[in-house]
mmCIF file of C-alpha atoms and ligand atoms in Angstrom:
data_model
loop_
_atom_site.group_PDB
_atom_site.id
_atom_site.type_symbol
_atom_site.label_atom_id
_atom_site.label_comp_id
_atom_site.label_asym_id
_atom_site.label_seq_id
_atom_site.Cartn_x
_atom_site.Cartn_y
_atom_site.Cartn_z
ATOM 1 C CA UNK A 1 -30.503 38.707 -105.118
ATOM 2 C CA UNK A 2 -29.751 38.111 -108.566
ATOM 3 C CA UNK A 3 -28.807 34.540 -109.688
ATOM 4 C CA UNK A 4 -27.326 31.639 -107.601
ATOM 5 C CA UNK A 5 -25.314 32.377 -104.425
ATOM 6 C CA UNK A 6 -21.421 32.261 -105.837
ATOM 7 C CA UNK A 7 -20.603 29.912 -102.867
ATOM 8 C CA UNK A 8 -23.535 27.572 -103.863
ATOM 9 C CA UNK A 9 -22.951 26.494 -107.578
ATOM 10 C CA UNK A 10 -21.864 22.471 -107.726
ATOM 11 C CA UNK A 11 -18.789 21.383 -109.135
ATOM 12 C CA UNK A 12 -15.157 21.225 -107.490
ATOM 13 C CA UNK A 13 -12.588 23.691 -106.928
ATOM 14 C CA UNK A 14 -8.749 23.247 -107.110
ATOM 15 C CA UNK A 15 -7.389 24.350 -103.822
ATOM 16 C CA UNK A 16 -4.505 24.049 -103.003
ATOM 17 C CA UNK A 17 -3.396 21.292 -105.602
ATOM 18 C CA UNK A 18 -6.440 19.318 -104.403
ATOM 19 C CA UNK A 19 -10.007 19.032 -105.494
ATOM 20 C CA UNK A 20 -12.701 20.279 -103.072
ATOM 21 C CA UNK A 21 -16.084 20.204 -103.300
ATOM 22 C CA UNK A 22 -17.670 23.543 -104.202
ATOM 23 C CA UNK A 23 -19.351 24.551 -101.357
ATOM 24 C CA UNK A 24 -16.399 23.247 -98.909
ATOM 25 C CA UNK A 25 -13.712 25.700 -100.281
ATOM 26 C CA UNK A 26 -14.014 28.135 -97.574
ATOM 27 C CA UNK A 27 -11.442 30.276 -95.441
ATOM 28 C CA UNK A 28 -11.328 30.884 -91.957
ATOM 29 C CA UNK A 29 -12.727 34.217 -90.766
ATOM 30 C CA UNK A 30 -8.844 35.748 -89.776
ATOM 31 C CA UNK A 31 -7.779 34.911 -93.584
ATOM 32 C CA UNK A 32 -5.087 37.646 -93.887
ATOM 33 C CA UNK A 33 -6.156 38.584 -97.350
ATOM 34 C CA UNK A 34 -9.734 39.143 -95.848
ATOM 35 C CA UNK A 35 -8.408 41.922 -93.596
ATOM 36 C CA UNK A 36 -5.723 43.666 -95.028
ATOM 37 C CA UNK A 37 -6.084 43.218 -98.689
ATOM 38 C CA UNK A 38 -3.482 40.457 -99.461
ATOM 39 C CA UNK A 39 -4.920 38.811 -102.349
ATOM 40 C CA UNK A 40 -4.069 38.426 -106.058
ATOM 41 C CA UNK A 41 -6.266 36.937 -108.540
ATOM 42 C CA UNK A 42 -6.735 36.723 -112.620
ATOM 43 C CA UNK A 43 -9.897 36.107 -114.808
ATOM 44 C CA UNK A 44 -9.594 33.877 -117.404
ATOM 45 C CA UNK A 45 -12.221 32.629 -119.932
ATOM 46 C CA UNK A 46 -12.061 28.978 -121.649
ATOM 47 C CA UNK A 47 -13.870 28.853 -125.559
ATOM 48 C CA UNK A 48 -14.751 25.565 -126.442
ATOM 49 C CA UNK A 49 -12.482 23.588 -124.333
ATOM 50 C CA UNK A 50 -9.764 26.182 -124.983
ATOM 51 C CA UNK A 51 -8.034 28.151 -122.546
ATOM 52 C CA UNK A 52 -6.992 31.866 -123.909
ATOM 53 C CA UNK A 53 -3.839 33.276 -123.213
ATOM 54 C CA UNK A 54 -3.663 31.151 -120.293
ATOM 55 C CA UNK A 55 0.329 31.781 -120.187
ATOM 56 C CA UNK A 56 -0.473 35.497 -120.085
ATOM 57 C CA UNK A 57 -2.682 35.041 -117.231
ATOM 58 C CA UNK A 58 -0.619 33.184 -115.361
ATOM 59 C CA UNK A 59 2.832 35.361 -115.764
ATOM 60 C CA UNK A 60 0.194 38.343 -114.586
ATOM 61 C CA UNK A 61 -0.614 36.209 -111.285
ATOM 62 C CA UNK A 62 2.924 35.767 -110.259
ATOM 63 C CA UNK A 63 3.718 39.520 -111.391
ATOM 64 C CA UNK A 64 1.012 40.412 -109.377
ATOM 65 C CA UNK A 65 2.083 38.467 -106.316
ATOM 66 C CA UNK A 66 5.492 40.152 -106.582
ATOM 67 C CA UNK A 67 4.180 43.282 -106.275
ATOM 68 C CA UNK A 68 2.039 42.193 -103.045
ATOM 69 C CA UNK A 69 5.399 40.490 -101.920
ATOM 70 C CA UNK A 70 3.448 36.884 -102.320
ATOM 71 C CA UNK A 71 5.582 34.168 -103.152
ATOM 72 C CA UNK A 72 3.378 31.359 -104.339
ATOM 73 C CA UNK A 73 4.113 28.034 -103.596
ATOM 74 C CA UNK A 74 3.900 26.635 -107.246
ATOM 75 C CA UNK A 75 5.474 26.890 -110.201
ATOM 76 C CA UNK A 76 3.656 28.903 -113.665
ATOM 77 C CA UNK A 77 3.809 25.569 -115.890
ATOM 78 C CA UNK A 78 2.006 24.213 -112.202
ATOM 79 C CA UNK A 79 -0.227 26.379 -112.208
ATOM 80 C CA UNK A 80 -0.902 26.474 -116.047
ATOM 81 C CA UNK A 81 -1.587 22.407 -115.814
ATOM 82 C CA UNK A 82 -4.267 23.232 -112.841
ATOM 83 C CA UNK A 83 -6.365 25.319 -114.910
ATOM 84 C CA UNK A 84 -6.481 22.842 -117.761
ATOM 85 C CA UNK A 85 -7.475 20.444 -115.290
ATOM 86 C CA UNK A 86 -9.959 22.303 -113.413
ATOM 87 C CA UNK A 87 -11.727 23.190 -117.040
ATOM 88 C CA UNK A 88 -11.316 18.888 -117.379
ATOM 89 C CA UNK A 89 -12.996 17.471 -114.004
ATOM 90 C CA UNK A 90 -15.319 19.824 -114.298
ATOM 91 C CA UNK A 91 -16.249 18.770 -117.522
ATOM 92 C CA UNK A 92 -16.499 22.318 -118.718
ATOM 93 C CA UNK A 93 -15.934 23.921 -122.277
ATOM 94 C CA UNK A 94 -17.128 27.257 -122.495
ATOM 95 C CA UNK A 95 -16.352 28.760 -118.736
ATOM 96 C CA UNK A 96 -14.899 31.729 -116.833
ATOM 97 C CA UNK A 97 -11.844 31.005 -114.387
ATOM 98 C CA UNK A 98 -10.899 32.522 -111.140
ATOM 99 C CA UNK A 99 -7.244 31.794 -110.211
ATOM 100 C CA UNK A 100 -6.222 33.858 -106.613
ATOM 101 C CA UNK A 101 -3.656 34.036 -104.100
ATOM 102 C CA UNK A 102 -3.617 34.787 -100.987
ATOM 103 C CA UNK A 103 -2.384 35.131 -97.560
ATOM 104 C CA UNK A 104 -3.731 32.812 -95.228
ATOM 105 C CA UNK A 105 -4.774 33.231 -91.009
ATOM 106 C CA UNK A 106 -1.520 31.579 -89.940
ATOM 107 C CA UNK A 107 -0.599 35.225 -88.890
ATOM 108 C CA UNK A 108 -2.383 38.170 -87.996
ATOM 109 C CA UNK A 109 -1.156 41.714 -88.100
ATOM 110 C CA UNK A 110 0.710 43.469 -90.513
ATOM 111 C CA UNK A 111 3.572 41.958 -90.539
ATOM 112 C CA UNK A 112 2.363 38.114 -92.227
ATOM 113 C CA UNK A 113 5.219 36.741 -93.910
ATOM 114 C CA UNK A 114 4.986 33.382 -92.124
ATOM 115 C CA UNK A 115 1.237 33.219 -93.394
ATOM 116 C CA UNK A 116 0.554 30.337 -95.783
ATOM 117 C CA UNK A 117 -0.112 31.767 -99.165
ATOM 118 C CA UNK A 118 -2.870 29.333 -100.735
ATOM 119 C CA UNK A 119 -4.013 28.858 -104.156
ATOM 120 C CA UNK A 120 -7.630 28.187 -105.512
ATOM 121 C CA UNK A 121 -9.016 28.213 -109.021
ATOM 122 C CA UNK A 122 -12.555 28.004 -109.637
ATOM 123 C CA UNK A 123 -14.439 27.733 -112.488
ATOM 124 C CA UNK A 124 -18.029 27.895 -113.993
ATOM 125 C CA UNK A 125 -20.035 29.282 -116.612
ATOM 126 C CA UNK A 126 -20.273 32.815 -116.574
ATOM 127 C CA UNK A 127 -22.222 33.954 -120.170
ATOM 128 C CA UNK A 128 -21.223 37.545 -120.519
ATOM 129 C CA UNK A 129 -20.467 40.248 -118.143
ATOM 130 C CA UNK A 130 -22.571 42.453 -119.860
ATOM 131 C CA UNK A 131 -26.191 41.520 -120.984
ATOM 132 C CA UNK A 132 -27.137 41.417 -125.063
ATOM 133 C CA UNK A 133 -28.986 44.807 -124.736
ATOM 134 C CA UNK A 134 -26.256 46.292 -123.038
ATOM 135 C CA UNK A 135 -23.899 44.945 -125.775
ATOM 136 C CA UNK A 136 -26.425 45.131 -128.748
ATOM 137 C CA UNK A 137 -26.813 49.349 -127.653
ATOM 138 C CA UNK A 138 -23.563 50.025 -126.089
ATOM 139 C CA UNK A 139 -23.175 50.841 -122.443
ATOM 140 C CA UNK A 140 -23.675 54.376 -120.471
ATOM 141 C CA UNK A 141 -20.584 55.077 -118.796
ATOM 142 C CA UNK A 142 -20.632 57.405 -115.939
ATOM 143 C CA UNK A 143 -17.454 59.436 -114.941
ATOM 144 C CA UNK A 144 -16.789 57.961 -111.658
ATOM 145 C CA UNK A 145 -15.857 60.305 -108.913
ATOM 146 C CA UNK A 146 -12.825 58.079 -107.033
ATOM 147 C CA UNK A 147 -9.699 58.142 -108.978
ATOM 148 C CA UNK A 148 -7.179 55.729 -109.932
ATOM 149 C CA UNK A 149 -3.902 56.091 -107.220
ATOM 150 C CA UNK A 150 -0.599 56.921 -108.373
ATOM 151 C CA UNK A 151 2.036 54.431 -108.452
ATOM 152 C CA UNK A 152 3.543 55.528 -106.091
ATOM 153 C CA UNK A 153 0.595 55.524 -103.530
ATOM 154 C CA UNK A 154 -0.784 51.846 -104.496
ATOM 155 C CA UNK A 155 0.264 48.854 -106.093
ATOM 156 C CA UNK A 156 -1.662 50.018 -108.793
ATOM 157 C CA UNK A 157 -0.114 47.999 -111.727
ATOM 158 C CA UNK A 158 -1.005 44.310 -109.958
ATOM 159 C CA UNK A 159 -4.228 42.835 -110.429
ATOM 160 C CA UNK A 160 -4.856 42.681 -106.254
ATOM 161 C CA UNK A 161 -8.374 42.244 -104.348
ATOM 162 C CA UNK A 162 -7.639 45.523 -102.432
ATOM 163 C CA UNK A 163 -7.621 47.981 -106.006
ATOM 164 C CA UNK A 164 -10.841 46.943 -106.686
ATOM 165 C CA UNK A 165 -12.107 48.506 -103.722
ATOM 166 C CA UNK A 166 -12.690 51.756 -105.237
ATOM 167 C CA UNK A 167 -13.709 50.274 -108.524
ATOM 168 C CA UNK A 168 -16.636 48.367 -106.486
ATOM 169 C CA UNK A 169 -17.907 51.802 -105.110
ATOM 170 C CA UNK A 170 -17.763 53.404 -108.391
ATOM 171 C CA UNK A 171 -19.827 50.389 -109.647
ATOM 172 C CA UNK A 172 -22.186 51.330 -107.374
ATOM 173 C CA UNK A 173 -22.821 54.867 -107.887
ATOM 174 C CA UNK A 174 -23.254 54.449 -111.437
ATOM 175 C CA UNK A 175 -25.783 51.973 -111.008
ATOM 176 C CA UNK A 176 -27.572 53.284 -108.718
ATOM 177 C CA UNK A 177 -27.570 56.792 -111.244
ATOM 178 C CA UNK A 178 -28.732 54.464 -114.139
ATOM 179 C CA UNK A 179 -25.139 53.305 -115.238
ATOM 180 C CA UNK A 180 -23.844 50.224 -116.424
ATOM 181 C CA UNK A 181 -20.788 50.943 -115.179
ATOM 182 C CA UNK A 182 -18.152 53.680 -114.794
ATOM 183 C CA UNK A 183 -15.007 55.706 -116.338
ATOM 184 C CA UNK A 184 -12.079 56.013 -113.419
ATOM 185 C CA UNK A 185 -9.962 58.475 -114.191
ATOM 186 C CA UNK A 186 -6.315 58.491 -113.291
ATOM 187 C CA UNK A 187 -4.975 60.227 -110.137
ATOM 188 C CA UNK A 188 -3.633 62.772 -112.909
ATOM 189 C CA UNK A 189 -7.505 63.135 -113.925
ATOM 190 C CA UNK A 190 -6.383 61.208 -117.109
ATOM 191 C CA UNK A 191 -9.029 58.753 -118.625
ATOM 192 C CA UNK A 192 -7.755 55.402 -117.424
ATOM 193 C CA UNK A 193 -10.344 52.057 -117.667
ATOM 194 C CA UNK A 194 -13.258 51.432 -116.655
ATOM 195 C CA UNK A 195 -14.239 49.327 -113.676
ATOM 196 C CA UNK A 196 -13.730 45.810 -114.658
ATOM 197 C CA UNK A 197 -12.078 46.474 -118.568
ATOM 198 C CA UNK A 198 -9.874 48.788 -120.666
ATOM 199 C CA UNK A 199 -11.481 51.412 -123.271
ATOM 200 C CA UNK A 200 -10.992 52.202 -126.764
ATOM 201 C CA UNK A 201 -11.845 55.183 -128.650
ATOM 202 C CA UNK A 202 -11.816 55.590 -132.061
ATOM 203 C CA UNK A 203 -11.357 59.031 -134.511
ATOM 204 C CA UNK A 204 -11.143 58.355 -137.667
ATOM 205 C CA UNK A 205 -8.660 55.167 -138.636
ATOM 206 C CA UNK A 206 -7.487 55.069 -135.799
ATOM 207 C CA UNK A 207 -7.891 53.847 -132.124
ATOM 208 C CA UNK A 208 -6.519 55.502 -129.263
ATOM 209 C CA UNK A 209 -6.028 53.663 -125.888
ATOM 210 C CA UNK A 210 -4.666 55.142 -122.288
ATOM 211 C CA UNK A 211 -0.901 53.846 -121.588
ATOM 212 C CA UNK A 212 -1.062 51.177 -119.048
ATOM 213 C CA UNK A 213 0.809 53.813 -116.736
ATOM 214 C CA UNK A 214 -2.877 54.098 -115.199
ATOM 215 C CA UNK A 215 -4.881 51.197 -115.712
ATOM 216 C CA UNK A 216 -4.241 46.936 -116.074
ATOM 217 C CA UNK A 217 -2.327 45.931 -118.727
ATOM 218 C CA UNK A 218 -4.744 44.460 -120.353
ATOM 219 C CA UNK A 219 -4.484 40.711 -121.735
ATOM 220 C CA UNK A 220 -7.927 41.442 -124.018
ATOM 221 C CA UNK A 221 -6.410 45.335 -124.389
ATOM 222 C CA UNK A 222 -3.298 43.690 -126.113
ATOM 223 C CA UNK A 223 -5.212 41.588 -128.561
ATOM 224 C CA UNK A 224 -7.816 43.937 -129.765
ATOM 225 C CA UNK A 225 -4.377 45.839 -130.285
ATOM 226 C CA UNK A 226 -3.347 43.094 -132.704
ATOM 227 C CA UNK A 227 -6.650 42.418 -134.260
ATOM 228 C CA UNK A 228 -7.108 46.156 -134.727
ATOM 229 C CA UNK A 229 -4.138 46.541 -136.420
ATOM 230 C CA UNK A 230 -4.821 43.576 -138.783
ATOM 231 C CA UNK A 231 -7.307 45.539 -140.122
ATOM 232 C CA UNK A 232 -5.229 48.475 -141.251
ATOM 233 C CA UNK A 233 -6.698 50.714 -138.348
ATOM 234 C CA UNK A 234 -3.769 52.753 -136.665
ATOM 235 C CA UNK A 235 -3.429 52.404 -132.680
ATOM 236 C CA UNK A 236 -2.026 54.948 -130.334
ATOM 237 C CA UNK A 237 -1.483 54.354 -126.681
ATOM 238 C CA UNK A 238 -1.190 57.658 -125.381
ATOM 239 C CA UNK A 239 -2.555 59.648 -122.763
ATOM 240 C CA UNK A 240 -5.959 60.885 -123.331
ATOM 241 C CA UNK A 241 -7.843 63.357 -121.382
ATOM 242 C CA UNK A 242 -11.638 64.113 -120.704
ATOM 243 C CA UNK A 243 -11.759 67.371 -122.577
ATOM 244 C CA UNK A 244 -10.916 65.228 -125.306
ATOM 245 C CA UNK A 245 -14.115 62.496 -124.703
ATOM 246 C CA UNK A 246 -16.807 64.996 -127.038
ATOM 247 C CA UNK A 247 -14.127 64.466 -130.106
ATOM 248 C CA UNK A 248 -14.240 60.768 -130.408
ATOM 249 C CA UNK A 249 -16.707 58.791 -132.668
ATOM 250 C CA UNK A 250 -16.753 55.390 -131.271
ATOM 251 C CA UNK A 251 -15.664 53.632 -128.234
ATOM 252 C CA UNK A 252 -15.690 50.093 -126.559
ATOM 253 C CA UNK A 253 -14.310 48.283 -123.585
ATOM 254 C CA UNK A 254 -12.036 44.937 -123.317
ATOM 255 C CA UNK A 255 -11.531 42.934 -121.034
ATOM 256 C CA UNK A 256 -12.139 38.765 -120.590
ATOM 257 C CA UNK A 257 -15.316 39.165 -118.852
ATOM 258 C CA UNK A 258 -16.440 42.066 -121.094
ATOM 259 C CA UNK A 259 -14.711 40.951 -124.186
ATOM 260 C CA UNK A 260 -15.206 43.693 -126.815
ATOM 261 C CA UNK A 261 -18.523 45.700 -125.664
ATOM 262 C CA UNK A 262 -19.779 48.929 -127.510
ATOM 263 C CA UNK A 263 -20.134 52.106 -125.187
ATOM 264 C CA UNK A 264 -22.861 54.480 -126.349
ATOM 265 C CA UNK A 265 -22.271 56.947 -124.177
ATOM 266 C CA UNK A 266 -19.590 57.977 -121.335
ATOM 267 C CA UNK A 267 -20.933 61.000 -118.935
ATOM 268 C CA UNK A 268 -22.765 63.889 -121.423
ATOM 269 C CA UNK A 269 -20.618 62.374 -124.372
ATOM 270 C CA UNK A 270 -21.950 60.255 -126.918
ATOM 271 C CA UNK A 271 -20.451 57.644 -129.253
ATOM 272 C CA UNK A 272 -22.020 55.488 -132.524
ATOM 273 C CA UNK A 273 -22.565 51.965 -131.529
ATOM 274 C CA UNK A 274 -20.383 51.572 -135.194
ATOM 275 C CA UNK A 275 -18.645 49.506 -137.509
ATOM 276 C CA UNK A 276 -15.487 49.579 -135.742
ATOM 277 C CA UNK A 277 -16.739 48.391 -132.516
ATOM 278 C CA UNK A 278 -19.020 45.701 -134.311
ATOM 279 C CA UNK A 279 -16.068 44.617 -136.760
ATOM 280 C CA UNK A 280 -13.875 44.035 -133.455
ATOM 281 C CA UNK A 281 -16.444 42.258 -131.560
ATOM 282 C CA UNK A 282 -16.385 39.718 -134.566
ATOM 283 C CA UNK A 283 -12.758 39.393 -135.121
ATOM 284 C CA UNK A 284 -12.398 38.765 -130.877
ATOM 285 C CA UNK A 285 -14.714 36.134 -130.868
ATOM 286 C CA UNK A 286 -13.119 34.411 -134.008
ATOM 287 C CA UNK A 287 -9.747 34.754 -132.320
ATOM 288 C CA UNK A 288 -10.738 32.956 -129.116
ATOM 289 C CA UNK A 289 -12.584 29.977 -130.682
ATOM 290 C CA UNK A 290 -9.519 30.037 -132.987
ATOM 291 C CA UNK A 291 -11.276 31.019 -135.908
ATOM 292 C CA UNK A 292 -8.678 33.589 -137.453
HETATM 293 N N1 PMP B 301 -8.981 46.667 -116.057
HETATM 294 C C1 PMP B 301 -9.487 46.133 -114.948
HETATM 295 C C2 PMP B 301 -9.618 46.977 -113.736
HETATM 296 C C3 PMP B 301 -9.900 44.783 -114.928
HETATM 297 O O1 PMP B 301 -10.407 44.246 -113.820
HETATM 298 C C4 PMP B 301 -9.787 44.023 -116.106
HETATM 299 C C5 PMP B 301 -10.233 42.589 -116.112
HETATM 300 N N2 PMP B 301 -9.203 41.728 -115.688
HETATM 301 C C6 PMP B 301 -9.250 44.618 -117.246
HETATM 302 C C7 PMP B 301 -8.857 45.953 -117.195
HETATM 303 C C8 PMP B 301 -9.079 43.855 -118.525
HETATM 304 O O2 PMP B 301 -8.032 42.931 -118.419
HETATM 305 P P1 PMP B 301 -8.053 41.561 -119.231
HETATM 306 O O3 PMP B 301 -8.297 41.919 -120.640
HETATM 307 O O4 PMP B 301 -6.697 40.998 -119.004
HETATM 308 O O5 PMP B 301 -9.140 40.739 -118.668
#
C-alpha cells in the first residue's frame, strides 16, 4: 500500500462540532451513507494558513445536500468557522480539507429520514494529487468507457459519495492500462471532466471548457475562468465533442486537488505541455497564496 493508512494519520477531526481524536472518528458498520450512497462531501485546500474559496465550498455542500434531500444540522457561517478552526488546532497551514455529510445508522432501509445526518471535517497535508513528473510532462488521459448519467437518471450536479462510483472504476482501468487517469464522457458521449477535475482545451486564444450541464461546477474551473481571461485569452463553455479532441493544441485539468495540471495526451490525441498551461499553473498558484 502506498503511504500511511488514511484512518491512521495523528491529529483531530471535527465531528460533529466536537474534536475527536484521529483515529477515533469512526462510523458504525449500518452508517446509511455506507450502504445506500447518502453522503455529500467537498475538497478544500488551505495556502499558507488561508482557506480558498471556502464560502464557495461550503454553499456547494449544502447545495449538494439538497439535492440528496440532507438537511444538515448547521448553519454555512457554522460550518465556515469549523474549517478555520480545524486548519487552527491542528496547527496546519498548507493542508487539504475534507468536509462530508452524511446519513447516519439511526435507520436502515430506504426510507432514512429520521437518520441523524452528521458532519466531519478532516484535514491534513495532502502535497499534490498529481506527482511533479506527472505535472512537469502532462498526464495520459484515457477515454474511460462508463459515462457520465443524465440528469435526469442521477443526481449528477451534487458533489455525492455515490457519483464517484463510476469515476473510481474508470480510475482503475486507466491505471491499470498505463493511465494517470481518465476522460468520462457525458451520457450524450460529450467530453465532460475527468475523474477527480474539470478540463481545458485550448485552440488558438482561446480556451474552451464543457458546460457544467455534464460535469461539477467547478470551484478551480471558475477561477482559471477568471485568471484566463485576465490574460486576454477568450473562454467558451460550450459543448465539445471527441471528434473534436485531434484539433486542440493544449489542454489541462482543474480542480483543488489537481490545481492546474498539463495533459499531454488524452486517448490517441496529443497536446503540447505549452505556454498556456504553464502560464495558468503560475497565475493559480499566485492567486491562492494571494499573490495577484
Ligand atoms: N470534477 C470532479 C468529478 C471532481 O471531483 C472535482 C474535485 N472536486 C472537480 C471536478 C473540480 O472541482 P473543484 O475545482 O471545485 O475542486
Amino acid at each position: 500500500m502506498a503511504g500511511k493508512s488514511f484512518d491512521q494519520l495523528d491529529g483531530e477531526i471535527w465531528y460533529d462540532g466536537a474534536f475527536v481524536p484521529w483515529r477515533e472518528a469512526q462510523v458504525h458498520l449500518l452508517t446509511h451513507a455506507l450502504h445506500y450512497g447518502s453522503g455529500v462531501f467537498e475538497g478544500v485546500r488551505a495556502y499558507e494558513g488561508r482557506i480558498f474559496r471556502l464560502r464557495e465550498h461550503t454553499r456547494r455542500l449544502f447545495f449538494s445536500a439538497r439535492v440528496l434531500d440532507l438537511d444538515i444540522p448547521y448553519t454555512p457561517e457554522e460550518i465556515d468557522a469549523a474549517c478555520e478552526q480545524v486548519l487552527e488546532h491542528n496547527g496546519l497551514r498548507d493542508a487539504y480539507m475534507r468536509p462530508i455529510a452524511w446519513r447516519g445508522a439511526e435507520q436502515m432501509g430506504l426510507s432514512a429520514r429520521k437518520a441523524t445526518v452528521h458532519v466531519a471535517i478532516a484535514a491534513w497535508e495532502w502535497p499534490s494529487y498529481f506527482t511533479p513528473e506527472q505535472r512537469m510532462q502532462g498526464l495520459r488521459l484515457d477515454i474511460a468507457r462508463w459515462r457520465r448519467p443524465a440528469p435526469d437518471t442521477a443526481p449528477v450536479m451534487a458533489k455525492a459519495t455515490g457519483m464517484y462510483m463510476i469515476h473510481t472504476l474508470s480510475k482503475h482501468e486507466a491505471e491499470a492500462k498505463g493511465f494517470s487517469d481518465a476522460l468520462m464522457l457525458d451520457w450524450r458521449g460529450q467530453v465532460a471532466e475527468a475523474t477527480g477535475a474539470n478540463i481545458f482545451l485550448r485552440k488558438g486564444d482561446t480556451l474552451h471548457t464543457p458546460v457544467t450541464d455534464n460535469c461539477l461546477d467547478g470551484i478551480t474551473r471558475r477561477a482559471v475562468i477568471e485568471l484566463a481571461e485576465k490574460r486576454g485569452l477568450k473562454v467558451v463553455e460550450r459543448a465539445i465533442w471527441p471528434t473534436e479532441l485531434p484539433a486542440f493544441e493544449e489542454c489541462f485539468l482543474t480542480g483543488t486537488a489537481a490545481e492546474v495540471t498539463p495533459v499531454a495526451s488524452i486517448g490517441p490525441y496529443a497536446f503540447t505541455v505549452g505556454e498556456v498551461s504553464r502560464a495558468l499553473m503560475e497565475d493559480y498558484d499566485k492567486l491562492v497564496r494571494g499573490k495577484n
